[in-house]
CSV table of C-alpha atoms in Angstrom, one decimal:
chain,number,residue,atom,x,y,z
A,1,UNK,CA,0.0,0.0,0.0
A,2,UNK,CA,1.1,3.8,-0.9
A,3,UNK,CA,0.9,4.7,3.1
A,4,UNK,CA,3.2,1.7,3.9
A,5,UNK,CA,5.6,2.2,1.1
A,6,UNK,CA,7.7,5.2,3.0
A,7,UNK,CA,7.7,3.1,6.1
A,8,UNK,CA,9.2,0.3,4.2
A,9,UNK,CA,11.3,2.5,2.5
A,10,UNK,CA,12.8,3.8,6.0
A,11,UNK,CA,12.4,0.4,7.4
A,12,UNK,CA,15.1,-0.6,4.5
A,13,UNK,CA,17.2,1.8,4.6
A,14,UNK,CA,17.9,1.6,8.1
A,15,UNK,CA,18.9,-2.0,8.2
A,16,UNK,CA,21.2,-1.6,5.2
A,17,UNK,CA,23.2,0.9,7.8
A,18,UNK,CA,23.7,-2.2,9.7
A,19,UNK,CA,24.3,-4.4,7.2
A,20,UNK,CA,27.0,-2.6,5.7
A,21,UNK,CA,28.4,-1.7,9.3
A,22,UNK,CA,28.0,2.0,9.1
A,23,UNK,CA,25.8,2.0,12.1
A,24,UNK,CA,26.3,-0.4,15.2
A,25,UNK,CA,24.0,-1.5,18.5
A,26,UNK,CA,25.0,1.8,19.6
A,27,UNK,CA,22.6,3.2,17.1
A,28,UNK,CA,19.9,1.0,18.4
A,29,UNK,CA,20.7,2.4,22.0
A,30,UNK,CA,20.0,5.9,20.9
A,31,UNK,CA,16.6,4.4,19.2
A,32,UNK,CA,15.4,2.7,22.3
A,33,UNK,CA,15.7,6.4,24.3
A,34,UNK,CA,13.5,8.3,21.9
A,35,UNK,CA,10.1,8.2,23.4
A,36,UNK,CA,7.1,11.0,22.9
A,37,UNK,CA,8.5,13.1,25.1
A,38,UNK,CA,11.6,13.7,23.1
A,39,UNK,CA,10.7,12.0,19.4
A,40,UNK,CA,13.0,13.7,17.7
A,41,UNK,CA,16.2,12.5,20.1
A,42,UNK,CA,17.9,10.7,17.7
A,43,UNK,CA,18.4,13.4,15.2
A,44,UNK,CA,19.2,16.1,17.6
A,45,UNK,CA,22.0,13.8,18.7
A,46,UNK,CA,23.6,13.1,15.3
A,47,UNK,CA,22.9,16.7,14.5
A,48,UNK,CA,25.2,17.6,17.8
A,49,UNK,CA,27.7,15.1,16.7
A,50,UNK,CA,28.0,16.3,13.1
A,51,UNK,CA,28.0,19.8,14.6
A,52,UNK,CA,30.6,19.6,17.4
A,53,UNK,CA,32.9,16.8,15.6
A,54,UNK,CA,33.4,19.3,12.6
A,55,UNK,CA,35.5,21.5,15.1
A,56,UNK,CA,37.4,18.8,16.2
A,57,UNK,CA,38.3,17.6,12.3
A,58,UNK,CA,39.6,21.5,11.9
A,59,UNK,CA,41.8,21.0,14.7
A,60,UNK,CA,43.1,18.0,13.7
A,61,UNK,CA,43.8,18.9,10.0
A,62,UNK,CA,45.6,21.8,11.7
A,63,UNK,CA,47.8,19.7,13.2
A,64,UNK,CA,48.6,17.5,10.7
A,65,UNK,CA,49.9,20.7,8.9
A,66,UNK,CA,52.5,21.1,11.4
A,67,UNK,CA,56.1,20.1,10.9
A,68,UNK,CA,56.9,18.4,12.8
A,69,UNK,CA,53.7,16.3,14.2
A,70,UNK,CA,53.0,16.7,17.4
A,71,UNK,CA,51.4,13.1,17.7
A,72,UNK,CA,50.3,13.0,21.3
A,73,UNK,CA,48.2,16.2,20.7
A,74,UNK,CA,47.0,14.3,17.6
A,75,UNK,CA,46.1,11.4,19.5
A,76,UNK,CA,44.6,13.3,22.1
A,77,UNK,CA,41.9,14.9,19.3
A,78,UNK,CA,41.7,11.3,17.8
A,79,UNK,CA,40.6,10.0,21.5
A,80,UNK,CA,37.9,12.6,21.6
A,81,UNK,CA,36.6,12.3,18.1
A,82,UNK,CA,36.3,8.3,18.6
A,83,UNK,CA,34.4,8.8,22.0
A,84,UNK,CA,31.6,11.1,20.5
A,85,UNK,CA,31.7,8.6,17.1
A,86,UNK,CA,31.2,5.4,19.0
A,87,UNK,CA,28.5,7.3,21.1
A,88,UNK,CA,26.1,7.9,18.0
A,89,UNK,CA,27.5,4.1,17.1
A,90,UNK,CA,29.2,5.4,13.9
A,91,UNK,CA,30.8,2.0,13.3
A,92,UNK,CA,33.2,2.7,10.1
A,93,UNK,CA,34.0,6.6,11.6
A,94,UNK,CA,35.1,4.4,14.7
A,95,UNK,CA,37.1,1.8,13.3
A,96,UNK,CA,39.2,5.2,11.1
A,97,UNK,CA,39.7,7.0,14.6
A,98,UNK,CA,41.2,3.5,15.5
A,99,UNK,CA,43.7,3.3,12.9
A,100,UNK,CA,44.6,6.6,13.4
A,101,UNK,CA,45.3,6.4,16.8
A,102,UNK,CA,47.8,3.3,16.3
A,103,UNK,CA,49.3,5.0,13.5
A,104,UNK,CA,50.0,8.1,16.0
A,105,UNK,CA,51.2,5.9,18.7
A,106,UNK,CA,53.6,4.2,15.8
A,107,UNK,CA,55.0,7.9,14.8
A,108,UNK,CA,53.3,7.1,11.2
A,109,UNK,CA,52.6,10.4,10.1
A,110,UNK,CA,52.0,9.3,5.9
A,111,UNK,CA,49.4,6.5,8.4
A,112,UNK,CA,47.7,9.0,10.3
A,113,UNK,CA,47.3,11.6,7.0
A,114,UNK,CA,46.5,8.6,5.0
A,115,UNK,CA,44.0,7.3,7.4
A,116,UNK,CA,41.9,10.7,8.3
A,117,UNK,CA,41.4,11.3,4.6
A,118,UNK,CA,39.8,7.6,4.9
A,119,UNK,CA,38.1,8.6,8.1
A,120,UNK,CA,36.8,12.1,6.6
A,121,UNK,CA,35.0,10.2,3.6
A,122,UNK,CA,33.6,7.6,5.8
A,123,UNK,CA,32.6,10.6,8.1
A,124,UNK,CA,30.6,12.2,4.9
A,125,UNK,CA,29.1,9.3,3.7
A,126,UNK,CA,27.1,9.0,7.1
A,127,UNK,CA,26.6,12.3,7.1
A,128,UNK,CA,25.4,11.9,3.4
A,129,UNK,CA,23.0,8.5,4.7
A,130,UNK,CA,21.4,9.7,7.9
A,131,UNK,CA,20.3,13.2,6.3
A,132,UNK,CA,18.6,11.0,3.9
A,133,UNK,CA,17.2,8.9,6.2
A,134,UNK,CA,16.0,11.3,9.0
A,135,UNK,CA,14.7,13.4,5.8
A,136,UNK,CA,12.6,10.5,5.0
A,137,UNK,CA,11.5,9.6,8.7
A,138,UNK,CA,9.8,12.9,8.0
A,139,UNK,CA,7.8,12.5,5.2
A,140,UNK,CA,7.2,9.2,6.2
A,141,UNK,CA,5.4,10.3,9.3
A,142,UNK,CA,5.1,8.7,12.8
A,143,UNK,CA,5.1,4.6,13.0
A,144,UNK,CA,5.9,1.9,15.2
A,145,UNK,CA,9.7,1.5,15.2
A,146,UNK,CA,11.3,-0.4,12.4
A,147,UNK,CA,12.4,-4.1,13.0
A,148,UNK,CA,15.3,-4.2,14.8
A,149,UNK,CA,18.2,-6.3,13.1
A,150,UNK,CA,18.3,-10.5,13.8
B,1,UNK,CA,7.3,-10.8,27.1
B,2,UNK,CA,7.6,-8.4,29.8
B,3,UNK,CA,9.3,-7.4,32.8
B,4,UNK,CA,7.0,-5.7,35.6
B,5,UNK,CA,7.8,-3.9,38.2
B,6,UNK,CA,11.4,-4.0,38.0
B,7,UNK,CA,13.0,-2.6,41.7
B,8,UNK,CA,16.8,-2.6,40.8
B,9,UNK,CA,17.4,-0.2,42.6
B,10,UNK,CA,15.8,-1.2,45.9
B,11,UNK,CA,16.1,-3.5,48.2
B,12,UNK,CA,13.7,-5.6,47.1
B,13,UNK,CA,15.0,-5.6,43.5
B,14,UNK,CA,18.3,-6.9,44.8
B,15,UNK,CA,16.5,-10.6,45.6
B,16,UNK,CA,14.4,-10.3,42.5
B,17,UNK,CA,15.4,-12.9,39.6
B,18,UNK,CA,13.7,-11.2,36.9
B,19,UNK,CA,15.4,-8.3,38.0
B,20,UNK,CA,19.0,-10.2,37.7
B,21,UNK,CA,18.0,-11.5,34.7
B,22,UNK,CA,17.3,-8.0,33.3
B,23,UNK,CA,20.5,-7.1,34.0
B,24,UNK,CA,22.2,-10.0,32.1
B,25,UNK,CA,20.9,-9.2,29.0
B,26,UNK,CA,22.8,-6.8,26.7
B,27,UNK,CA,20.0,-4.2,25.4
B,28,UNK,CA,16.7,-3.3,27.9
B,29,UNK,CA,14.4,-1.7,25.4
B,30,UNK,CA,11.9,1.1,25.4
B,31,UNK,CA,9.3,-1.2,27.2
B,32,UNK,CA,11.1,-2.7,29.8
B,33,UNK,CA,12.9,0.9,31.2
B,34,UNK,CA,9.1,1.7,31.6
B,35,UNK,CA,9.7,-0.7,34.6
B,36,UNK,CA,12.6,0.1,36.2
B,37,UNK,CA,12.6,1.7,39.6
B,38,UNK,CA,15.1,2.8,41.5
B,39,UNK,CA,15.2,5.4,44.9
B,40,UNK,CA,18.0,7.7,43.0
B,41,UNK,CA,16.2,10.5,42.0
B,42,UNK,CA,19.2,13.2,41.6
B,43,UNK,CA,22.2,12.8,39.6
B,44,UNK,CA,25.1,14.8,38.1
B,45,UNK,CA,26.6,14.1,34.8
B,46,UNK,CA,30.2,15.1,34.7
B,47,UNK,CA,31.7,15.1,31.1
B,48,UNK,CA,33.4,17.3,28.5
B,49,UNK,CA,31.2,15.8,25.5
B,50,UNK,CA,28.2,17.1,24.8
B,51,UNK,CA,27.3,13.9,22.9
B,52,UNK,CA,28.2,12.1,26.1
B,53,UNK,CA,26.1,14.7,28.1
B,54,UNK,CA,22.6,14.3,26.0
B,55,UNK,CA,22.6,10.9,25.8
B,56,UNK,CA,23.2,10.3,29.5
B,57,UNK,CA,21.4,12.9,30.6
B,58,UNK,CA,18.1,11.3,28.4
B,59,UNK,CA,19.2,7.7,29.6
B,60,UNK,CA,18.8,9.4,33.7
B,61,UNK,CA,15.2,11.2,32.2
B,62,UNK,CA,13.8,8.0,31.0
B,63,UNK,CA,14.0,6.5,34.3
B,64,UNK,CA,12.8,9.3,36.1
B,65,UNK,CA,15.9,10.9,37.3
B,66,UNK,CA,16.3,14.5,37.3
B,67,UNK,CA,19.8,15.7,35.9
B,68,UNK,CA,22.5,18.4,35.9
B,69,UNK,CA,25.1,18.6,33.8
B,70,UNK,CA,29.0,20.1,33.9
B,71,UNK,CA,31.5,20.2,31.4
B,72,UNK,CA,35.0,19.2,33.9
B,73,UNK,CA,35.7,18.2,37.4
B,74,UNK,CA,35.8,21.6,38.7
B,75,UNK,CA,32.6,22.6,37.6
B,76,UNK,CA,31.5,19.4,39.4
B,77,UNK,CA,33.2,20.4,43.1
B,78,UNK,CA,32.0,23.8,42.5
B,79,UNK,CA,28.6,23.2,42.1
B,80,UNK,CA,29.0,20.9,45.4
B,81,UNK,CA,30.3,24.1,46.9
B,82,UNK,CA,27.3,26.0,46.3
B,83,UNK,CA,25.5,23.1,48.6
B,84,UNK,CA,24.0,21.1,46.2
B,85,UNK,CA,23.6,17.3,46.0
B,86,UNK,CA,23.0,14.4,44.4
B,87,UNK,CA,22.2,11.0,44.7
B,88,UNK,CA,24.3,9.6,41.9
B,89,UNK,CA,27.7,11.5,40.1
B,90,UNK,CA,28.6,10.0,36.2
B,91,UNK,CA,31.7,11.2,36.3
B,92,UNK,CA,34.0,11.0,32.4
B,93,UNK,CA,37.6,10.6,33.2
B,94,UNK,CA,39.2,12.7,30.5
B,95,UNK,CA,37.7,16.5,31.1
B,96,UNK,CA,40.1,19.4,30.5
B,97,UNK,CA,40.8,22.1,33.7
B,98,UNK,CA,40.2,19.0,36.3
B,99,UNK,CA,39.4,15.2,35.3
B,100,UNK,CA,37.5,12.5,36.7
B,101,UNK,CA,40.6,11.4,39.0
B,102,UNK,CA,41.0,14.6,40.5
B,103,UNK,CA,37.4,15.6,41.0
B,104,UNK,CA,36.6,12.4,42.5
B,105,UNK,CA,39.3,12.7,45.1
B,106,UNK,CA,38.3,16.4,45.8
B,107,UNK,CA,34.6,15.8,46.2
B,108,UNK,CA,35.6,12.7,48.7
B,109,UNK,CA,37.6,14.8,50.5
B,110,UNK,CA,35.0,17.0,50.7
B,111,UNK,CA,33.1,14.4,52.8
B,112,UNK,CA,30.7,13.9,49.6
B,113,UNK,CA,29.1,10.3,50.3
B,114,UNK,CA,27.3,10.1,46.7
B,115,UNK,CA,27.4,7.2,44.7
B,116,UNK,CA,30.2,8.0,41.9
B,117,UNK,CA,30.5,5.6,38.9
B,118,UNK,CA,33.2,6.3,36.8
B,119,UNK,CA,32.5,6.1,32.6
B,120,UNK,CA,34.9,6.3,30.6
B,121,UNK,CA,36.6,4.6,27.2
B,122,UNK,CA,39.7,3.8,28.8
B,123,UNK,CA,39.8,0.3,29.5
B,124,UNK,CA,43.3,-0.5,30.5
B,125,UNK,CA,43.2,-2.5,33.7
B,126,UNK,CA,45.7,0.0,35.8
B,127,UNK,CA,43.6,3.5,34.5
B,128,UNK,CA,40.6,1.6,35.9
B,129,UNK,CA,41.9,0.9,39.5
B,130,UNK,CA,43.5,4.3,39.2
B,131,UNK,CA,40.0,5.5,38.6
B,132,UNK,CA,38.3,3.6,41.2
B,133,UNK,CA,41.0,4.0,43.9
B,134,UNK,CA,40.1,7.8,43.4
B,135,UNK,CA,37.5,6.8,45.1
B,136,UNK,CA,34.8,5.7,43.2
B,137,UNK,CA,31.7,2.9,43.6
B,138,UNK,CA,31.7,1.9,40.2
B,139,UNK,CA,33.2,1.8,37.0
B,140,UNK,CA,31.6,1.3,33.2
B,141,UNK,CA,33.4,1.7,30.2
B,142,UNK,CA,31.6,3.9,27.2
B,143,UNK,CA,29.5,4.5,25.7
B,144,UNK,CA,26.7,4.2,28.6
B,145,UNK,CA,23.9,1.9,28.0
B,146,UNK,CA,20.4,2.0,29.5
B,147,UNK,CA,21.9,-2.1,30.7
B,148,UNK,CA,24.7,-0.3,32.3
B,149,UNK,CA,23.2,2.1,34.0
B,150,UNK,CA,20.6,-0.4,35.0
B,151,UNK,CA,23.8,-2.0,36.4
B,152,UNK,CA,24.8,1.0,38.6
B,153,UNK,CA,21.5,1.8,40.1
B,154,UNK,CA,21.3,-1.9,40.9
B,155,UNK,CA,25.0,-1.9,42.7
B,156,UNK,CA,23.7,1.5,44.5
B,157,UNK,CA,21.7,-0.8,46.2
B,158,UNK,CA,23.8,-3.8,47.0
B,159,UNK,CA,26.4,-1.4,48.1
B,160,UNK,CA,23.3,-0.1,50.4
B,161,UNK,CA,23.7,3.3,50.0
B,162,UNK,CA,20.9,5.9,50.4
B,163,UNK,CA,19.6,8.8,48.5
B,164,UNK,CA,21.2,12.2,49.9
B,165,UNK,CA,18.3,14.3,48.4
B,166,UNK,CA,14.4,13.4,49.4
């Protein structure tokens, strides 16, 4: 039916976040704490994140600019950015910061360059997903929650 | 299936096996934090992350728990200075100006009795007990979960502390 379609749409589209590993059980924490009161919650969180994380990616592509690398200051951005990532369950962002971090404790700078362009296209592309997604959650209208992954 | 009348954070809920077994499972869902109770009704979240802040601050709202939040330690002994209280303190380790080590220290030298779990992502065994021989009741490692918090209103009890605030 045409009302369903959306729902299914969104319904979809959400579990292919999980599929692909862009989103983890995290995600689905976030989802269980949105209630009437606040039914927006999980959008104003990923909102935040997008919002305050884009400070901390200035500061860290600042840094890598500097000759030489101060890696500890590096890592210390890197151990914020990974805390507020895995918060909103951003699985791929995560697993970048990761990466990053061992390359930082290695002294790798061409690593931790190499690596946060990585991390800044993975950044995007949920960016890019959950826009879509909470755009649609719109249109679609209020329902019961989607089916939770097996 | 449902859980009913789930007192984890009381006495009684201490005894209670559907209780326990609410507390092994990895995810409690919308339904089931319906049923928690618990006798914390204050708590302060203490964390430089304002993603870290919402989400624990809505995972304290959902169970009925009324919230304040500060950004470092110091804010956290400061606004103990002022006289105020609270049943439970999430305290982050990591905070610029003061972090969780110091604060906690301070505020139990301060004669502050609250419960004060420690949640942080730094999961090395010897920043842990650092952490918890700061002084601390508890320790969970992030991101907080409504399970885990579950967890530390249910050890508020077996420890049997009380509520400082009415």
């Amino acid at each position: 039916m045409d009302r369903n379609h959306p729902h299914r749409q969104l319904a979809l589209m959400r579990q292919s976040f999980f599929d692909q590993g862009y989103l983890d059980e995290q995600f689905i924490q976030l989802e269980e704490l949105q209630d009437d009161a606040n039914p927006n919650f999980v959008e104003e969180v990923v909102t935040s994140y997008y919002r305050d994380s884009a400070r901390l990616i200035l500061n860290i592509e600042q840094a890598l600019e500097k000759k030489p690398l101060d890696f500890n200051k590096l890592d210390g951005y890197m151990h914020q950015f990974k805390g507020s990532s895995s918060s909103i369950g951003a699985e791929k962002v995560k697993a970048e910061c990761t990466q990053f971090r061992e390359y930082c404790r290695a002294g790798n700078g061409e690593g931790c360059i190499r690596t946060f362009q990585q991390l800044k296209k993975e950044y995007t592309t949920l960016k890019k997903k959950l826009e879509a997604y909470f755009q649609l959650a719109r249109q679609a209208g209020p329902s019961e929650t989607a089916c939770r992954p097996k | 299936m449902g859980f009913k009348n789930i007192n984890i954070g009381t006495k009684e809920g201490v005894s209670n096996v559907v209780g326990t077994a609410l507390l092994s499972s990895p995810r409690i869902n919308r339904e089931q934090m319906k049923n928690i109770q618990t006798n914390i009704s204050t708590a302060l979240v203490v964390d430089d992350d304002i993603i870290n802040r919402k989400i624990h601050r809505k995972l304290l709202d959902n169970l009925g728990i009324e919230s304040e939040t500060v950004t470092n330690g110091k804010e956290a002994v400061d606004v103990h200075c002022t006289g105020k209280n609270f049943d439970l303190i999430l305290m982050d380790l990591e905070m610029p100006i003061m972090n969780g080590i110091e604060a906690t220290k301070k505020l139990r030298e301060m004669g502050i009795h609250s419960m004060i779990a420690g949640v942080s992502t730094r999961s090395l065994e010897e920043e842990k007990q650092e952490f918890m021989d700061a002084g601390l009741n508890d320790f969970k490692e992030k991101p907080l979960t409504v399970a885990k918090l579950a967890s530390i209103l249910h050890k508020f009890c077996e420890d049997d502390l009380e509520p400082v605030t009415d």
